[in-house]
Amino acid sequence: MNQIQTELHVVHEPVHSEVGRGSSRAAHTLCSMPDPAPRERRPTARFVAPKRVHRNKETLHEPTYRSLTVAALLAAWVVSKTGHQSRARKQAASRFMAPKRVHGSELAFAARRVCVCLTALVVLVLAAFGAAPSAFNVRDYGAAGDGTTDDTAAFQRALDAAAKDGGGQVFAPRGNYFFAGHLNVPASVSLRGVWESVPAHNGMRDAGLPKPTDDGTTFLVTEGAGSEKGAPFITLNHNSTLKGVVLYYPKQKTDAVPEAYPWAIAMRGKNPAVLAVELLNPYNGINTTGSERHLIRDVHGQPLRRGIFVDQIYDIGRIENVHFNPWWSVKRQLLDWQMNNGVAFAFGRTDWQYVLNTFCFGYSVGYQFIKTKAGVCNGNFLGIGADDCHTAVVIEESAPFGLLITNGEFVSFHGP
C-alpha cells in the first residue's frame, strides 16, 4: 500500500531524483574543464519557454529550473568544445601544418562523450517541459492578496481552470488572502502556497515571533461564524492536494470562549492530501469522512474544538507528523474551554489506519476511539503523544482486530 500511496501522490510532490543531482554535478565538472585556446565572444542564443509556464517565474517548479540549468550548461559545453576543435583545425591549416594524429580510442571516447551529453540534454529538456504539471497563478485570475479584498471567486476561477486543463497546480504566492466564502478543489488539482515545510506563527502568544500575516501564504477565513453546520472552507476531492499554506481565522478572540465555525478542511473522494499546512486557530480542523487512502502529513497548529476526525475509511488512511499545541493563545478563558471541550484526534470507522509521530497538548481528550454509524476503528499507532490533556486516550470501542499503540507518551497534570 505504501507504494500505491507514493505513486498516486507523485503529481502533488515533485521528486528530486539522484539522477538530477548526479547530472548537475557532471555538468559542473564538464563545464569547468579548462579551454587551452582563447574563445571569441559569441552572442548567446535565447530560448523562450511556452507563455503560460514562462510568464511567472514563481509558477515553475524548482526541479524544472534545475533541469533547465543543467541542460543549458551541457549545451554550452558541447558548443564550446565543438567551436574549439573547429578553430584548432583552421589554425593548423593556416600554418600549413598537419593536424596532430589522434589515436582511434581517443576519438571513440570523445564521440561517446558528445553522445552522452546530447542524450542528457534531450532527456532533461523533455523532463523540464513534458513532466512538469501545469501551473496556474491565482494573481492571473484576479486575486489581490491584500488582506481585505474577497479573493474567493478569483481562487475558484483558477481552480476550475486547472480542472478544465486536466489537472495541475494552482499557486498562491506570498500574500494575505481574504475569504468571505469557501473553496472546492477539483479532482487532480493541487492548491499550494510558498511553504515547503509547515511554518510556525506563535507571535500572537509570544512577542517578537512571526504573526500569521507577516510572511508566506496566509488564508484569512471568515465564512460561517457562529455555526458548525456550514460548508467547509476547503473541500478536497479525488487526488487533490492542499499544501504550503496557513489557515487563520482573524475574527477569533484569543481571550474568550471561541466562536464556532464549520470544518476548515473536508477531505472527500480517494487519495486527497493535506501537506505542510498550519491550522493556526480553526474551531474544527480536518474532517476525513469517506476519504479512502487520505494522507495528512506535516500539519501543525491549535484547532480549538476538534483537530482531526476520521470516519468511513475502508482503505488505509495515513496521518503523519501532526503537532497540535497552543501556539496561538494560552489565555486562561480560551485554554480552559479547550481543555474542557477539545478533542485532538477522533477515530470512528477506519480500517487499518496508520498514525505516526503525532502530538497534542491541552485538550479534554487527546485520542478518542468511538463507534459511529459506519463502525469502529482498528489500526497501528506509533510514536503518539498527549501532554496535559484531561484524558490522554479514551477507547469507547474498537474493532476485533484491535488497536496497536507503540511508543506512546502520555502525561496528565489535571486529569483523573
Tab-separated table of C-alpha atoms in Angstrom:
chain	number	residue	atom	x	y	z
A	1	MET	CA	0.000	0.000	0.000
A	2	ASN	CA	2.907	2.384	0.632
A	3	GLN	CA	3.936	2.019	-2.989
A	4	ILE	CA	0.429	2.758	-4.206
A	5	GLN	CA	0.213	5.824	-1.967
A	6	THR	CA	3.503	7.210	-3.289
A	7	GLU	CA	2.551	6.680	-6.923
A	8	LEU	CA	-0.806	8.355	-6.533
A	9	HIS	CA	0.695	11.425	-4.923
A	10	VAL	CA	3.712	11.903	-7.163
A	11	VAL	CA	1.900	14.628	-9.146
A	12	HIS	CA	1.470	16.574	-5.920
A	13	GLU	CA	5.044	16.321	-4.727
A	14	PRO	CA	7.754	16.552	-7.369
A	15	VAL	CA	10.519	14.074	-6.659
A	16	HIS	CA	14.123	15.276	-6.605
A	17	SER	CA	15.912	12.229	-8.011
A	18	GLU	CA	19.510	11.187	-7.655
A	19	VAL	CA	19.795	11.283	-11.450
A	20	GLY	CA	19.072	15.017	-11.447
A	21	ARG	CA	21.658	15.717	-8.772
A	22	GLY	CA	24.223	13.499	-10.444
A	23	SER	CA	23.633	15.207	-13.776
A	24	SER	CA	24.137	18.603	-12.143
A	25	ARG	CA	27.494	17.545	-10.721
A	26	ALA	CA	28.531	16.023	-14.049
A	27	ALA	CA	27.563	19.169	-15.910
A	28	HIS	CA	29.543	21.319	-13.461
A	29	THR	CA	32.625	19.117	-13.876
A	30	LEU	CA	32.468	19.106	-17.675
A	31	CYS	CA	31.774	22.821	-17.936
A	32	SER	CA	34.676	23.700	-15.651
A	33	MET	CA	37.289	21.925	-17.874
A	34	PRO	CA	39.970	24.421	-18.979
A	35	ASP	CA	39.992	25.511	-22.615
A	36	PRO	CA	43.551	25.806	-23.990
A	37	ALA	CA	42.689	28.344	-26.664
A	38	PRO	CA	41.008	31.738	-26.165
A	39	ARG	CA	37.452	31.816	-27.404
A	40	GLU	CA	35.609	34.510	-29.249
A	41	ARG	CA	32.687	36.236	-27.546
A	42	ARG	CA	29.613	34.860	-29.251
A	43	PRO	CA	26.051	36.084	-28.831
A	44	THR	CA	24.068	33.841	-26.525
A	45	ALA	CA	21.018	32.182	-28.044
A	46	ARG	CA	17.803	32.804	-26.168
A	47	PHE	CA	15.320	30.043	-25.557
A	48	VAL	CA	11.758	31.168	-24.950
A	49	ALA	CA	9.571	28.825	-22.890
A	50	PRO	CA	5.841	28.429	-23.565
A	51	LYS	CA	3.972	31.530	-22.426
A	52	ARG	CA	1.971	30.044	-19.578
A	53	VAL	CA	4.991	28.448	-17.961
A	54	HIS	CA	7.392	31.368	-18.591
A	55	ARG	CA	5.169	34.296	-17.735
A	56	ASN	CA	5.597	33.992	-13.978
A	57	LYS	CA	8.776	32.595	-12.520
A	58	GLU	CA	7.023	31.529	-9.334
A	59	THR	CA	4.767	29.134	-11.207
A	60	LEU	CA	7.645	26.915	-12.325
A	61	HIS	CA	8.778	24.113	-10.077
A	62	GLU	CA	12.266	24.102	-8.604
A	63	PRO	CA	13.111	20.799	-10.389
A	64	THR	CA	12.184	22.481	-13.686
A	65	TYR	CA	14.660	25.312	-13.100
A	66	ARG	CA	17.310	22.806	-12.112
A	67	SER	CA	16.750	20.727	-15.239
A	68	LEU	CA	16.891	23.776	-17.490
A	69	THR	CA	20.109	24.947	-15.817
A	70	VAL	CA	21.789	21.593	-16.310
A	71	ALA	CA	20.580	21.446	-19.914
A	72	ALA	CA	21.974	24.912	-20.610
A	73	LEU	CA	25.348	24.010	-19.075
A	74	LEU	CA	25.597	20.842	-21.135
A	75	ALA	CA	24.658	22.679	-24.304
A	76	ALA	CA	27.252	25.375	-23.605
A	77	TRP	CA	29.949	22.768	-23.031
A	78	VAL	CA	29.173	20.893	-26.270
A	79	VAL	CA	29.107	24.124	-28.277
A	80	SER	CA	32.361	25.396	-26.767
A	81	LYS	CA	34.163	22.126	-27.421
A	82	THR	CA	32.883	21.930	-30.975
A	83	GLY	CA	33.915	25.544	-31.617
A	84	HIS	CA	37.354	24.990	-30.139
A	85	GLN	CA	38.014	21.917	-32.277
A	86	SER	CA	36.883	23.807	-35.372
A	87	ARG	CA	39.216	26.743	-34.611
A	88	ALA	CA	42.095	24.365	-33.947
A	89	ARG	CA	41.665	22.778	-37.379
A	90	LYS	CA	41.561	26.194	-39.042
A	91	GLN	CA	44.711	27.333	-37.255
A	92	ALA	CA	46.524	24.186	-38.275
A	93	ALA	CA	45.500	24.654	-41.917
A	94	SER	CA	46.532	28.338	-41.961
A	95	ARG	CA	50.020	27.447	-40.739
A	96	PHE	CA	50.400	24.699	-43.338
A	97	MET	CA	50.698	22.175	-40.564
A	98	ALA	CA	49.008	18.809	-40.491
A	99	PRO	CA	46.743	18.286	-37.511
A	100	LYS	CA	48.122	16.056	-34.829
A	101	ARG	CA	47.151	12.461	-35.380
A	102	VAL	CA	44.783	11.256	-32.706
A	103	HIS	CA	44.597	7.647	-31.647
A	104	GLY	CA	41.365	5.829	-32.567
A	105	SER	CA	40.459	5.078	-28.936
A	106	GLU	CA	40.670	8.792	-28.098
A	107	LEU	CA	38.324	9.650	-30.953
A	108	ALA	CA	35.892	6.965	-29.823
A	109	PHE	CA	35.979	8.301	-26.268
A	110	ALA	CA	35.336	11.865	-27.438
A	111	ALA	CA	32.456	10.719	-29.630
A	112	ARG	CA	30.890	8.807	-26.759
A	113	ARG	CA	31.219	11.833	-24.506
A	114	VAL	CA	29.451	14.063	-27.001
A	115	CYS	CA	26.682	11.476	-27.479
A	116	VAL	CA	26.153	11.176	-23.728
A	117	CYS	CA	25.931	14.952	-23.351
A	118	LEU	CA	23.467	15.324	-26.215
A	119	THR	CA	21.326	12.492	-24.857
A	120	ALA	CA	21.317	14.049	-21.393
A	121	LEU	CA	20.392	17.406	-22.922
A	122	VAL	CA	17.386	15.923	-24.722
A	123	VAL	CA	16.225	13.995	-21.643
A	124	LEU	CA	16.486	16.998	-19.352
A	125	VAL	CA	14.648	19.327	-21.719
A	126	LEU	CA	11.861	16.791	-22.179
A	127	ALA	CA	11.653	16.282	-18.410
A	128	ALA	CA	11.526	20.013	-17.788
A	129	PHE	CA	8.666	20.719	-20.166
A	130	GLY	CA	6.953	17.375	-20.549
A	131	ALA	CA	6.795	16.150	-16.944
A	132	ALA	CA	6.111	19.410	-15.118
A	133	PRO	CA	2.432	19.820	-14.301
A	134	SER	CA	0.546	22.879	-15.474
A	135	ALA	CA	0.722	25.823	-13.084
A	136	PHE	CA	-1.940	28.478	-12.585
A	137	ASN	CA	-1.165	31.611	-10.570
A	138	VAL	CA	-4.130	32.994	-8.633
A	139	ARG	CA	-2.899	36.533	-9.315
A	140	ASP	CA	-3.586	35.964	-13.000
A	141	TYR	CA	-7.231	35.271	-12.124
A	142	GLY	CA	-7.770	38.414	-10.073
A	143	ALA	CA	-6.626	37.506	-6.546
A	144	ALA	CA	-5.385	40.568	-4.649
A	145	GLY	CA	-3.786	39.046	-1.552
A	146	ASP	CA	-4.072	42.371	0.303
A	147	GLY	CA	-5.947	41.024	3.337
A	148	THR	CA	-9.177	42.914	2.623
A	149	THR	CA	-10.361	42.086	-0.919
A	150	ASP	CA	-12.504	38.965	-1.134
A	151	ASP	CA	-10.404	36.512	-3.157
A	152	THR	CA	-12.874	33.602	-3.079
A	153	ALA	CA	-14.081	33.962	-6.685
A	154	ALA	CA	-10.585	34.514	-8.073
A	155	PHE	CA	-9.266	31.355	-6.406
A	156	GLN	CA	-12.199	29.301	-7.619
A	157	ARG	CA	-11.673	30.535	-11.198
A	158	ALA	CA	-8.044	29.390	-11.051
A	159	LEU	CA	-9.013	26.012	-9.569
A	160	ASP	CA	-11.684	25.454	-12.217
A	161	ALA	CA	-9.264	26.431	-14.986
A	162	ALA	CA	-6.786	23.843	-13.729
A	163	ALA	CA	-9.523	21.204	-13.658
A	164	LYS	CA	-10.579	22.089	-17.200
A	165	ASP	CA	-6.963	21.656	-18.295
A	166	GLY	CA	-6.942	18.108	-16.925
A	167	GLY	CA	-5.416	18.951	-13.554
A	168	GLY	CA	-2.425	20.926	-12.355
A	169	GLN	CA	-1.134	23.179	-9.631
A	170	VAL	CA	-2.816	26.392	-8.554
A	171	PHE	CA	-0.189	28.585	-6.914
A	172	ALA	CA	-0.852	31.333	-4.377
A	173	PRO	CA	2.316	33.438	-3.964
A	174	ARG	CA	3.191	35.415	-0.860
A	175	GLY	CA	0.157	37.339	0.374
A	176	ASN	CA	-2.738	37.542	2.821
A	177	TYR	CA	-5.824	36.250	1.009
A	178	PHE	CA	-9.187	37.192	2.487
A	179	PHE	CA	-12.082	34.750	2.007
A	180	ALA	CA	-15.731	35.538	2.587
A	181	GLY	CA	-16.711	32.211	1.025
A	182	HIS	CA	-15.383	28.665	0.606
A	183	LEU	CA	-13.375	26.753	-1.998
A	184	ASN	CA	-13.743	23.456	-3.815
A	185	VAL	CA	-10.507	21.906	-5.078
A	186	PRO	CA	-11.451	19.710	-8.070
A	187	ALA	CA	-10.053	16.264	-8.753
A	188	SER	CA	-6.368	16.088	-9.711
A	189	VAL	CA	-5.761	19.718	-8.732
A	190	SER	CA	-3.303	20.948	-6.105
A	191	LEU	CA	-3.673	24.252	-4.282
A	192	ARG	CA	-0.336	25.331	-2.873
A	193	GLY	CA	1.387	28.285	-1.242
A	194	VAL	CA	5.029	29.151	-0.721
A	195	TRP	CA	5.749	26.926	2.280
A	196	GLU	CA	7.633	23.690	1.573
A	197	SER	CA	7.709	22.833	5.280
A	198	VAL	CA	4.984	23.687	7.778
A	199	PRO	CA	5.682	27.091	9.407
A	200	ALA	CA	5.017	28.306	12.938
A	201	HIS	CA	3.338	31.619	13.780
A	202	ASN	CA	3.139	31.976	17.533
A	203	GLY	CA	3.659	35.731	17.552
A	204	MET	CA	0.101	36.202	18.804
A	205	ARG	CA	1.239	34.484	22.017
A	206	ASP	CA	4.949	35.329	22.174
A	207	ALA	CA	6.011	38.894	21.346
A	208	GLY	CA	8.731	39.213	18.732
A	209	LEU	CA	7.940	35.969	16.897
A	210	PRO	CA	6.207	35.787	13.484
A	211	LYS	CA	2.493	36.517	13.299
A	212	PRO	CA	0.267	34.792	10.734
A	213	THR	CA	0.124	37.772	8.361
A	214	ASP	CA	3.836	38.600	8.473
A	215	ASP	CA	5.040	36.264	5.747
A	216	GLY	CA	4.261	33.417	3.379
A	217	THR	CA	0.841	32.421	2.050
A	218	THR	CA	-1.949	33.051	4.553
A	219	PHE	CA	-5.670	32.365	4.072
A	220	LEU	CA	-7.906	34.586	6.209
A	221	VAL	CA	-11.101	32.566	6.790
A	222	THR	CA	-14.305	34.348	7.824
A	223	GLU	CA	-17.313	32.437	6.433
A	224	GLY	CA	-19.683	30.535	8.717
A	225	ALA	CA	-19.023	32.247	12.038
A	226	GLY	CA	-21.440	31.132	14.743
A	227	SER	CA	-22.290	27.634	13.460
A	228	GLU	CA	-20.537	24.324	12.813
A	229	LYS	CA	-23.062	23.261	10.173
A	230	GLY	CA	-21.933	25.358	7.204
A	231	ALA	CA	-19.813	24.354	4.237
A	232	PRO	CA	-16.154	23.526	4.961
A	233	PHE	CA	-13.756	26.273	3.994
A	234	ILE	CA	-11.794	23.955	1.647
A	235	THR	CA	-13.108	20.704	0.190
A	236	LEU	CA	-10.605	18.300	-1.381
A	237	ASN	CA	-11.662	15.659	-3.879
A	238	HIS	CA	-10.122	12.687	-5.734
A	239	ASN	CA	-6.329	13.054	-5.929
A	240	SER	CA	-6.394	16.707	-4.900
A	241	THR	CA	-3.951	18.353	-2.502
A	242	LEU	CA	-3.621	21.354	-0.218
A	243	LYS	CA	-0.018	22.271	0.544
A	244	GLY	CA	2.123	25.049	1.983
A	245	VAL	CA	-0.458	27.490	3.389
A	246	VAL	CA	-1.552	28.939	6.736
A	247	LEU	CA	-5.249	28.889	7.681
A	248	TYR	CA	-6.035	31.722	10.082
A	249	TYR	CA	-9.388	32.843	11.499
A	250	PRO	CA	-8.805	36.557	12.209
A	251	LYS	CA	-12.156	37.133	13.975
A	252	GLN	CA	-11.494	34.506	16.622
A	253	LYS	CA	-10.633	36.049	20.018
A	254	THR	CA	-7.542	34.926	21.919
A	255	ASP	CA	-9.032	35.653	25.372
A	256	ALA	CA	-12.637	34.447	25.092
A	257	VAL	CA	-14.716	31.334	24.536
A	258	PRO	CA	-14.118	30.522	20.859
A	259	GLU	CA	-16.806	31.120	18.265
A	260	ALA	CA	-17.998	28.078	16.319
A	261	TYR	CA	-17.055	27.623	12.655
A	262	PRO	CA	-17.530	24.768	10.149
A	263	TRP	CA	-14.651	22.434	9.319
A	264	ALA	CA	-11.576	24.159	7.928
A	265	ILE	CA	-10.820	21.243	5.566
A	266	ALA	CA	-13.026	18.405	4.355
A	267	MET	CA	-11.291	15.508	2.589
A	268	ARG	CA	-13.561	13.644	0.186
A	269	GLY	CA	-13.099	11.051	-2.546
A	270	LYS	CA	-9.996	8.901	-2.769
A	271	ASN	CA	-6.369	9.880	-2.159
A	272	PRO	CA	-6.721	13.513	-1.085
A	273	ALA	CA	-3.754	15.005	0.753
A	274	VAL	CA	-3.028	17.818	3.212
A	275	LEU	CA	0.690	18.591	3.374
A	276	ALA	CA	2.716	21.239	5.230
A	277	VAL	CA	-0.337	23.195	6.398
A	278	GLU	CA	-0.592	25.302	9.549
A	279	LEU	CA	-4.055	25.163	11.133
A	280	LEU	CA	-3.355	28.115	13.361
A	281	ASN	CA	-6.725	28.543	15.130
A	282	PRO	CA	-9.676	26.827	13.417
A	283	TYR	CA	-12.639	25.794	15.522
A	284	ASN	CA	-12.736	22.468	13.627
A	285	GLY	CA	-9.662	21.239	11.761
A	286	ILE	CA	-9.801	18.349	9.265
A	287	ASN	CA	-12.729	16.025	8.544
A	288	THR	CA	-11.676	12.937	6.568
A	289	THR	CA	-15.090	11.258	6.315
A	290	GLY	CA	-15.191	8.948	3.289
A	291	SER	CA	-11.696	9.806	2.001
A	292	GLU	CA	-10.042	6.448	1.495
A	293	ARG	CA	-6.247	6.445	1.407
A	294	HIS	CA	-6.107	10.007	2.689
A	295	LEU	CA	-2.705	11.441	3.574
A	296	ILE	CA	-2.265	14.082	6.287
A	297	ARG	CA	1.371	14.973	6.809
A	298	ASP	CA	3.251	17.834	8.500
A	299	VAL	CA	0.248	19.676	9.933
A	300	HIS	CA	0.692	21.951	12.969
A	301	GLY	CA	-1.487	24.409	14.828
A	302	GLN	CA	-4.113	24.867	17.538
A	303	PRO	CA	-7.538	23.557	16.472
A	304	LEU	CA	-9.875	24.571	19.281
A	305	ARG	CA	-12.780	22.099	19.295
A	306	ARG	CA	-11.668	19.201	17.078
A	307	GLY	CA	-8.355	18.566	15.398
A	308	ILE	CA	-8.800	15.589	13.041
A	309	PHE	CA	-11.895	13.405	12.703
A	310	VAL	CA	-11.621	10.086	10.811
A	311	ASP	CA	-14.648	8.034	9.736
A	312	GLN	CA	-15.981	5.836	6.900
A	313	ILE	CA	-12.498	4.810	5.777
A	314	TYR	CA	-12.465	1.368	4.141
A	315	ASP	CA	-8.937	1.524	2.738
A	316	ILE	CA	-5.868	2.538	4.709
A	317	GLY	CA	-5.505	6.211	5.601
A	318	ARG	CA	-2.334	7.805	6.935
A	319	ILE	CA	-1.705	10.597	9.436
A	320	GLU	CA	1.939	11.545	9.964
A	321	ASN	CA	3.865	14.254	11.830
A	322	VAL	CA	0.899	16.196	13.198
A	323	HIS	CA	1.508	18.546	16.127
A	324	PHE	CA	-1.305	20.381	17.939
A	325	ASN	CA	-0.025	22.857	20.511
A	326	PRO	CA	-1.408	26.159	21.910
A	327	TRP	CA	0.855	28.453	19.893
A	328	TRP	CA	-1.955	30.860	19.051
A	329	SER	CA	-3.245	31.525	22.577
A	330	VAL	CA	-2.771	30.381	26.153
A	331	LYS	CA	-5.131	32.979	27.619
A	332	ARG	CA	-6.905	31.417	30.578
A	333	GLN	CA	-10.521	31.595	29.424
A	334	LEU	CA	-9.830	30.157	25.980
A	335	LEU	CA	-7.419	27.458	27.134
A	336	ASP	CA	-9.745	26.340	29.951
A	337	TRP	CA	-12.555	25.983	27.412
A	338	GLN	CA	-10.294	23.965	25.117
A	339	MET	CA	-9.219	21.660	27.941
A	340	ASN	CA	-12.861	21.040	28.856
A	341	ASN	CA	-14.230	20.600	25.317
A	342	GLY	CA	-11.436	19.950	22.839
A	343	VAL	CA	-10.632	16.613	21.174
A	344	ALA	CA	-7.377	16.468	19.244
A	345	PHE	CA	-7.835	13.169	17.332
A	346	ALA	CA	-11.115	11.253	16.964
A	347	PHE	CA	-11.457	7.916	15.158
A	348	GLY	CA	-14.704	6.279	14.080
A	349	ARG	CA	-14.822	3.586	11.374
A	350	THR	CA	-11.411	3.276	9.769
A	351	ASP	CA	-9.827	0.025	8.596
A	352	TRP	CA	-6.131	-0.292	9.410
A	353	GLN	CA	-5.479	3.366	9.982
A	354	TYR	CA	-1.783	4.274	10.222
A	355	VAL	CA	-0.850	7.102	12.610
A	356	LEU	CA	2.811	8.069	13.047
A	357	ASN	CA	4.555	10.711	15.194
A	358	THR	CA	1.620	12.801	16.391
A	359	PHE	CA	1.292	15.039	19.461
A	360	CYS	CA	-1.296	17.186	21.211
A	361	PHE	CA	-1.306	19.471	24.240
A	362	GLY	CA	-4.111	20.983	26.286
A	363	TYR	CA	-7.270	19.100	25.249
A	364	SER	CA	-10.033	17.344	27.075
A	365	VAL	CA	-9.195	14.143	25.146
A	366	GLY	CA	-6.045	13.500	23.197
A	367	TYR	CA	-7.027	10.360	21.238
A	368	GLN	CA	-10.652	9.238	21.171
A	369	PHE	CA	-11.914	5.973	19.658
A	370	ILE	CA	-15.696	5.862	19.182
A	371	LYS	CA	-18.383	3.881	17.417
A	372	THR	CA	-20.211	5.696	14.615
A	373	LYS	CA	-22.952	4.548	12.258
A	374	ALA	CA	-20.209	3.273	9.946
A	375	GLY	CA	-18.443	1.240	12.633
A	376	VAL	CA	-15.284	1.293	14.719
A	377	CYS	CA	-11.524	1.634	14.334
A	378	ASN	CA	-8.570	-0.669	14.108
A	379	GLY	CA	-5.055	0.404	13.246
A	380	ASN	CA	-1.416	0.997	14.015
A	381	PHE	CA	-0.438	3.976	16.194
A	382	LEU	CA	3.308	4.528	16.536
A	383	GLY	CA	5.052	7.313	18.457
A	384	ILE	CA	1.901	9.159	19.521
A	385	GLY	CA	1.864	11.587	22.439
A	386	ALA	CA	-0.513	13.642	24.568
A	387	ASP	CA	0.633	16.189	27.146
A	388	ASP	CA	-1.526	17.976	29.737
A	389	CYS	CA	-4.768	16.594	28.339
A	390	HIS	CA	-7.505	15.812	30.849
A	391	THR	CA	-7.514	12.277	29.433
A	392	ALA	CA	-4.813	11.184	27.001
A	393	VAL	CA	-6.618	8.187	25.438
A	394	VAL	CA	-10.303	7.222	25.539
A	395	ILE	CA	-11.290	3.920	23.904
A	396	GLU	CA	-15.054	3.560	23.900
A	397	GLU	CA	-14.989	0.722	21.380
A	398	SER	CA	-12.649	-0.782	18.771
A	399	ALA	CA	-12.759	-3.382	16.017
A	400	PRO	CA	-11.996	-7.040	16.902
A	401	PHE	CA	-8.606	-6.691	15.225
A	402	GLY	CA	-7.677	-4.200	17.941
A	403	LEU	CA	-5.516	-1.115	18.258
A	404	LEU	CA	-1.738	-1.379	18.272
A	405	ILE	CA	-0.248	1.557	20.203
A	406	THR	CA	3.557	1.562	20.378
A	407	ASN	CA	5.958	4.086	21.938
A	408	GLY	CA	3.143	6.242	23.262
A	409	GLU	CA	3.922	9.102	25.661
A	410	PHE	CA	1.048	10.343	27.813
A	411	VAL	CA	1.206	12.995	30.528
A	412	SER	CA	-1.653	14.461	32.524
A	413	PHE	CA	-1.374	17.230	35.127
A	414	HIS	CA	-5.059	17.968	35.608
A	415	GLY	CA	-6.859	14.777	34.622
A	416	PRO	CA	-8.305	11.892	36.621
